[in-house]
Every structure is written in C-alpha cells, then in structure tokens.
CSV table of C-alpha atoms in Angstrom, one decimal:
chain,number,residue,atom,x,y,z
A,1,UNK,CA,20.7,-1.1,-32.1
A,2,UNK,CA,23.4,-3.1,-30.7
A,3,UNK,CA,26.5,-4.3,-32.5
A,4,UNK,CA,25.5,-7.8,-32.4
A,5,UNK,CA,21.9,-6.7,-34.2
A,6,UNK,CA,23.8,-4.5,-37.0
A,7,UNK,CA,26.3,-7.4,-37.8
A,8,UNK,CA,23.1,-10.2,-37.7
A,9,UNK,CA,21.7,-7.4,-40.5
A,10,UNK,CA,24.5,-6.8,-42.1
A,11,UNK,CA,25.2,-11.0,-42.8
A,12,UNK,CA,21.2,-11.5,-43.8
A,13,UNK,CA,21.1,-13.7,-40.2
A,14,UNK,CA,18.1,-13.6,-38.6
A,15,UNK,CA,17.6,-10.7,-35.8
A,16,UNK,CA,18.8,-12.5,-32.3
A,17,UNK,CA,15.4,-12.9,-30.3
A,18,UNK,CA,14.7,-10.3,-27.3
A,19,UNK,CA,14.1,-12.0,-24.3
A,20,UNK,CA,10.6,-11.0,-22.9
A,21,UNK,CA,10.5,-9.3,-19.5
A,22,UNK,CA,7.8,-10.5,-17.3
A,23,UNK,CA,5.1,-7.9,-16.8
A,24,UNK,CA,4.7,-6.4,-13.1
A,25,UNK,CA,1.8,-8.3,-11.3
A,26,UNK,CA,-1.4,-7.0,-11.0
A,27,UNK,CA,-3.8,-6.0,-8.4
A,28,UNK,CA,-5.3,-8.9,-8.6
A,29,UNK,CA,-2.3,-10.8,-9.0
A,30,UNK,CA,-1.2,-9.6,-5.4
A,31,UNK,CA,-4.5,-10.4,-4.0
A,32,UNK,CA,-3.8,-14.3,-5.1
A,33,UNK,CA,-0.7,-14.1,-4.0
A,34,UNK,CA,-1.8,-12.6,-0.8
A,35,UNK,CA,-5.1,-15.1,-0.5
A,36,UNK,CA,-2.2,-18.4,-0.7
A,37,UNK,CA,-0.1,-16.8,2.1
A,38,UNK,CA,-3.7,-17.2,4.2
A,39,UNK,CA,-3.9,-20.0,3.1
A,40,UNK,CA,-0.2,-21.4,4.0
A,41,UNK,CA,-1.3,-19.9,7.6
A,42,UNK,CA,-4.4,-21.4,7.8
A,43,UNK,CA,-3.4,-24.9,7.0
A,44,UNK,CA,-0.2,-25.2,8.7
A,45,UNK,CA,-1.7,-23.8,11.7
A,46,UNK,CA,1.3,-21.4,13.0
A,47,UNK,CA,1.3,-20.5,16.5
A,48,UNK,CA,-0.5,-16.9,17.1
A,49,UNK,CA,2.1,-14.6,17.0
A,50,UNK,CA,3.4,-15.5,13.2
A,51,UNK,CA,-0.7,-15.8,12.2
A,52,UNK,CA,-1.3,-12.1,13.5
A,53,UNK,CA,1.8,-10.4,12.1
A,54,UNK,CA,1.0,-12.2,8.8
A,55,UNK,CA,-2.4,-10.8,9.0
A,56,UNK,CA,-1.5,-7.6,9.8
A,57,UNK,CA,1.4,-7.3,7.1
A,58,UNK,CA,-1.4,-9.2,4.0
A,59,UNK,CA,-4.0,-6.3,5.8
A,60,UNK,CA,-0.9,-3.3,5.2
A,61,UNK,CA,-0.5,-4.4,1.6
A,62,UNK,CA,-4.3,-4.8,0.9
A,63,UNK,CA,-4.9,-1.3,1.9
A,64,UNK,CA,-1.5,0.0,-0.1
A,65,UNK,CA,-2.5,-1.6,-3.2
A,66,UNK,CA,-5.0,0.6,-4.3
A,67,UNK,CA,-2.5,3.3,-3.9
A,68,UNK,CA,0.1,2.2,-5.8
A,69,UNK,CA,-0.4,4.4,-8.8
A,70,UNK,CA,0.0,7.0,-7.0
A,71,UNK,CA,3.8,6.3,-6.0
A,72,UNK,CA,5.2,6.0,-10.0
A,73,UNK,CA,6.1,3.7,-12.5
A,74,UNK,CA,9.7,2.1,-11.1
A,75,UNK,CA,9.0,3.3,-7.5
A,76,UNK,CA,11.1,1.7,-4.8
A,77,UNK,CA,8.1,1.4,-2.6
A,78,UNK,CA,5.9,0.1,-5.0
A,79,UNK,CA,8.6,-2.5,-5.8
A,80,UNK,CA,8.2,-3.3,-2.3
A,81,UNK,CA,4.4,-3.6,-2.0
A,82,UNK,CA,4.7,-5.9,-4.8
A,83,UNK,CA,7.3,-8.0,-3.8
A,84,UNK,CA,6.2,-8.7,-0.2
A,85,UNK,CA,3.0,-10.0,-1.9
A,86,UNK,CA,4.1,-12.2,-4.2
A,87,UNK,CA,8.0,-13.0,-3.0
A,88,UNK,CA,9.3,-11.5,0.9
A,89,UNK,CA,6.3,-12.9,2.7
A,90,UNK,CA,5.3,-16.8,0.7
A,91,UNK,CA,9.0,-17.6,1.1
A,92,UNK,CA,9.3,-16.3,4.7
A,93,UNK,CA,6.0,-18.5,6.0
A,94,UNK,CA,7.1,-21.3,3.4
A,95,UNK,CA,10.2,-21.8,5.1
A,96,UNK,CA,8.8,-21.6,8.2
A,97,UNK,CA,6.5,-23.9,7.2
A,98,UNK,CA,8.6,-26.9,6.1
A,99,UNK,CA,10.5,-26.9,9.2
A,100,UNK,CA,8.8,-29.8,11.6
A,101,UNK,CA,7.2,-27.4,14.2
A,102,UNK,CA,8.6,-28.4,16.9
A,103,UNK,CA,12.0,-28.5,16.3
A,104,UNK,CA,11.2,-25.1,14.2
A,105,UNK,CA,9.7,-23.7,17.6
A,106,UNK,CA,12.6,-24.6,19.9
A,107,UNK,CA,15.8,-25.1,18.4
A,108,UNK,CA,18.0,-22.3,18.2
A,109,UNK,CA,19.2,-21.6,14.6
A,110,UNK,CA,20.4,-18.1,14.6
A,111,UNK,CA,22.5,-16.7,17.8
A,112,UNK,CA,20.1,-18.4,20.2
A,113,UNK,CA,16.7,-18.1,18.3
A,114,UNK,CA,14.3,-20.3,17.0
A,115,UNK,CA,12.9,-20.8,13.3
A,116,UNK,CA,9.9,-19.2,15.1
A,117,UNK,CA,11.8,-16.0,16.5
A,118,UNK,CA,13.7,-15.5,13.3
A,119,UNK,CA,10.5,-15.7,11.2
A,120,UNK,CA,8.5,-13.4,13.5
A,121,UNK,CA,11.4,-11.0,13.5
A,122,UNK,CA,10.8,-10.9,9.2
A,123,UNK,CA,7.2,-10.6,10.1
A,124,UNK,CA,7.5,-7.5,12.0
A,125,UNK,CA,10.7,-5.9,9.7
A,126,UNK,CA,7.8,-6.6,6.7
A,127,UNK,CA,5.2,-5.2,8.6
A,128,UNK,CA,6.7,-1.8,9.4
A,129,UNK,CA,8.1,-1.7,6.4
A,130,UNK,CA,4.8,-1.9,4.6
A,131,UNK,CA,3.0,0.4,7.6
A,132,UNK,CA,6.1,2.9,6.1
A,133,UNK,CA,5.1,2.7,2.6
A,134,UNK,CA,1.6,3.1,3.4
A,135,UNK,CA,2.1,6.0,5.4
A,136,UNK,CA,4.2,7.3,2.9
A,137,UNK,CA,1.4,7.3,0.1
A,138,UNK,CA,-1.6,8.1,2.7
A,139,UNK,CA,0.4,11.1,3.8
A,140,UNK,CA,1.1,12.2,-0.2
A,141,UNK,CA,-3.4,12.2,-0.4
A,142,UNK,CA,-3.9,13.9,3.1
A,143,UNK,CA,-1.3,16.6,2.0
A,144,UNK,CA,-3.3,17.3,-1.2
A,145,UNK,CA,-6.5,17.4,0.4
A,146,UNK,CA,-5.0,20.1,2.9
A,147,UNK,CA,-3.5,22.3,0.1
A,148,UNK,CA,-6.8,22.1,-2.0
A,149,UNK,CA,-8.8,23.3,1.4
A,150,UNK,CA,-6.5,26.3,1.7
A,151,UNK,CA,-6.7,26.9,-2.6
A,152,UNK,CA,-11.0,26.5,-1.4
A,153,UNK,CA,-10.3,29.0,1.4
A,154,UNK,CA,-8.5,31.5,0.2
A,155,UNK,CA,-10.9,31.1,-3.4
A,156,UNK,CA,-14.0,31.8,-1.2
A,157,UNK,CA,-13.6,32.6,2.1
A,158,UNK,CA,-11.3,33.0,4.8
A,159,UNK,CA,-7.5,32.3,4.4
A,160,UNK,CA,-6.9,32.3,7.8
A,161,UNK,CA,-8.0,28.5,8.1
A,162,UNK,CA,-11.0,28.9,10.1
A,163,UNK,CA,-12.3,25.7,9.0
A,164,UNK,CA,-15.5,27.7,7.7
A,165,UNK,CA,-16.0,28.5,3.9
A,166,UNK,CA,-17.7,31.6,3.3
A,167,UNK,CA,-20.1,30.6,0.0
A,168,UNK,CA,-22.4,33.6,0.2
A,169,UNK,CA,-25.0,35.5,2.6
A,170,UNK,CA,-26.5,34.2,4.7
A,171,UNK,CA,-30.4,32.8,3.2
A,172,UNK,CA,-33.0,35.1,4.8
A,173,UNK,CA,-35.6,32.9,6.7
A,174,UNK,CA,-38.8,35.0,7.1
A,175,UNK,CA,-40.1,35.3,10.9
A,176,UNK,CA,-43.0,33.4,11.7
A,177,UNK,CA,-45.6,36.6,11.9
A,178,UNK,CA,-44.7,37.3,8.4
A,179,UNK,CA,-48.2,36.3,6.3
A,180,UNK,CA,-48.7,35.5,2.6
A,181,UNK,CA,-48.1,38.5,0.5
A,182,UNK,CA,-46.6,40.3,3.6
A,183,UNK,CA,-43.4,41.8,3.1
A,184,UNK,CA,-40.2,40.2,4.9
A,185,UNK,CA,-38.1,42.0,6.5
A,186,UNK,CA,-34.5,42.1,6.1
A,187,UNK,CA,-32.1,40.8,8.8
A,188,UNK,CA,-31.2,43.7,11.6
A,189,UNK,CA,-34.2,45.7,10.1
A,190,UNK,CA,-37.0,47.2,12.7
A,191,UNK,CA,-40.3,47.6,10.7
C-alpha cells in the first residue's frame, strides 16, 4: 500500500483508482494484426522486394506464435513476436505507405537512400530478428526431443546412440514348412 492509499484511508477519501494495464494481445489478436499488414501490402501495391520481406517476416511470426508459451511470461523475445505483429511492422509499411511512391522510391531521405531502401532495410532487420527468435524457441523443442531419445535409449536399449531402440526379442516367425500343430523351431535351432 502506498502512502497516498494509507492517507486516502486514513481521511475516509475514496481509494485513488488504479489505472488498468492493457492485457498482452492474443493469438488471435496477432493474427488480425498480421492479416491488416497484408492487407496494407496488398492494396498499396509495394514494389516486390518490400511485399516478399513482409511476407516472409508475417510467415516468421505466424510460425513463432504457437511457440510463444514456451519462451515465459515477460520474455524479451516474446515481447518481440508480439510487438512486430501488432506495432514494428504496421508502422514500418504505414509510413511507407503514405509517402507518394514515387518520390518514396527515389528521393534520398537517409545518407543517400530512398523511403524504399530505408523500409526494406527494417524489413530485413525484422525479419532476422524474428528468424532469431524462432530459432531460438525451435532449437529449445529439438533439444528436448534429443535428451528424451537418449533418457528412451539408455531406459531400453543402447546408450551409445545407435538410433535403434532395443524393445524386446526379436518375434519368432515360423518357417514356411512348419504345419498346423507342428512344432516351431526356435531361431539358430537345427531339428
């Protein structure tokens, strides 16, 4: 309890009201936000460079999303999933985007580049940045699977990583010549 909330008790005034946080988006919220940035693509009708590198970034964070569990509450990297969704990438495309396009495509704005070579340049920082983040997670799954094969291979078969699990003998498949009620032989057995 703050000082302000013990003197607003101790004076009978009313408790100050909290401001609410905003809850963090959704999966379904990112996929909205990810659907508009298509859109923004689709109907300004960017040159081909800024339409792939936005596809491959919205592609990144729609195969990360699922994931995102799996990196923690207050992650840094899911953070960044989240904000590229709904924040780094709309505002990148949108300015972009309310630039004429031909003045946007050729006039140098920053040290010699274009709108169009600044954007693409935040394209491609997003994109590896969510490629990073993705591997990141990907790698944290493919690293479990490995350690529960060896936990499976040294539980029933061999440690040394052989790729084969060892989960019993071998069945016994009787020879053809063996009849009905005819005994089967065992395997390495000469009667």
């Amino acid at each position: 309890m703050g000082v302000g909330d013990l003197f607003a008790r101790l004076t009978g005034r009313a408790e100050p009201e909290r401001a609410a946080l905003p809850s963090a988006p959704t999966a379904d919220d990112l996929e909205v936000a990810l659907v508009r940035v298509e859109a923004m693509v689709a109907a300004g009708a960017v040159p081909a460079p800024v339409a792939s590198r936005v596809a491959r970034v919205v592609r990144v964070v729609r195969d990360t999303v699922p994931r995102l569990d799996r990196l923690g509450a207050g992650s840094q990297d899911a953070y960044d999933v989240m904000a590229t969704a709904t924040r780094y990438l709309p505002e990148a495309v949108g300015a972009y985007l309310r630039l004429p396009r031909e003045w946007a495509n050729s006039r140098p704005v920053d040290n010699g580049r274009s709108s169009l070579l600044v954007l693409v340049d935040q394209l491609d920082l997003l994109g590896r940045t969510m490629d990073q983040v993705l591997d990141a997670v990907t790698r944290a799954d493919a690293v479990a699977l490995v350690a529960h094969g060896r936990f499976l291979a040294e539980k029933f078969g061999h440690p040394e990583g052989s790729g084969a699990l060892s989960l019993g003998a071998a069945p016994v498949v009787p020879p053809a010549s063996a009849g009905p009620g005819q005994p089967t032989p065992l395997p390495g057995s000469t009667s």
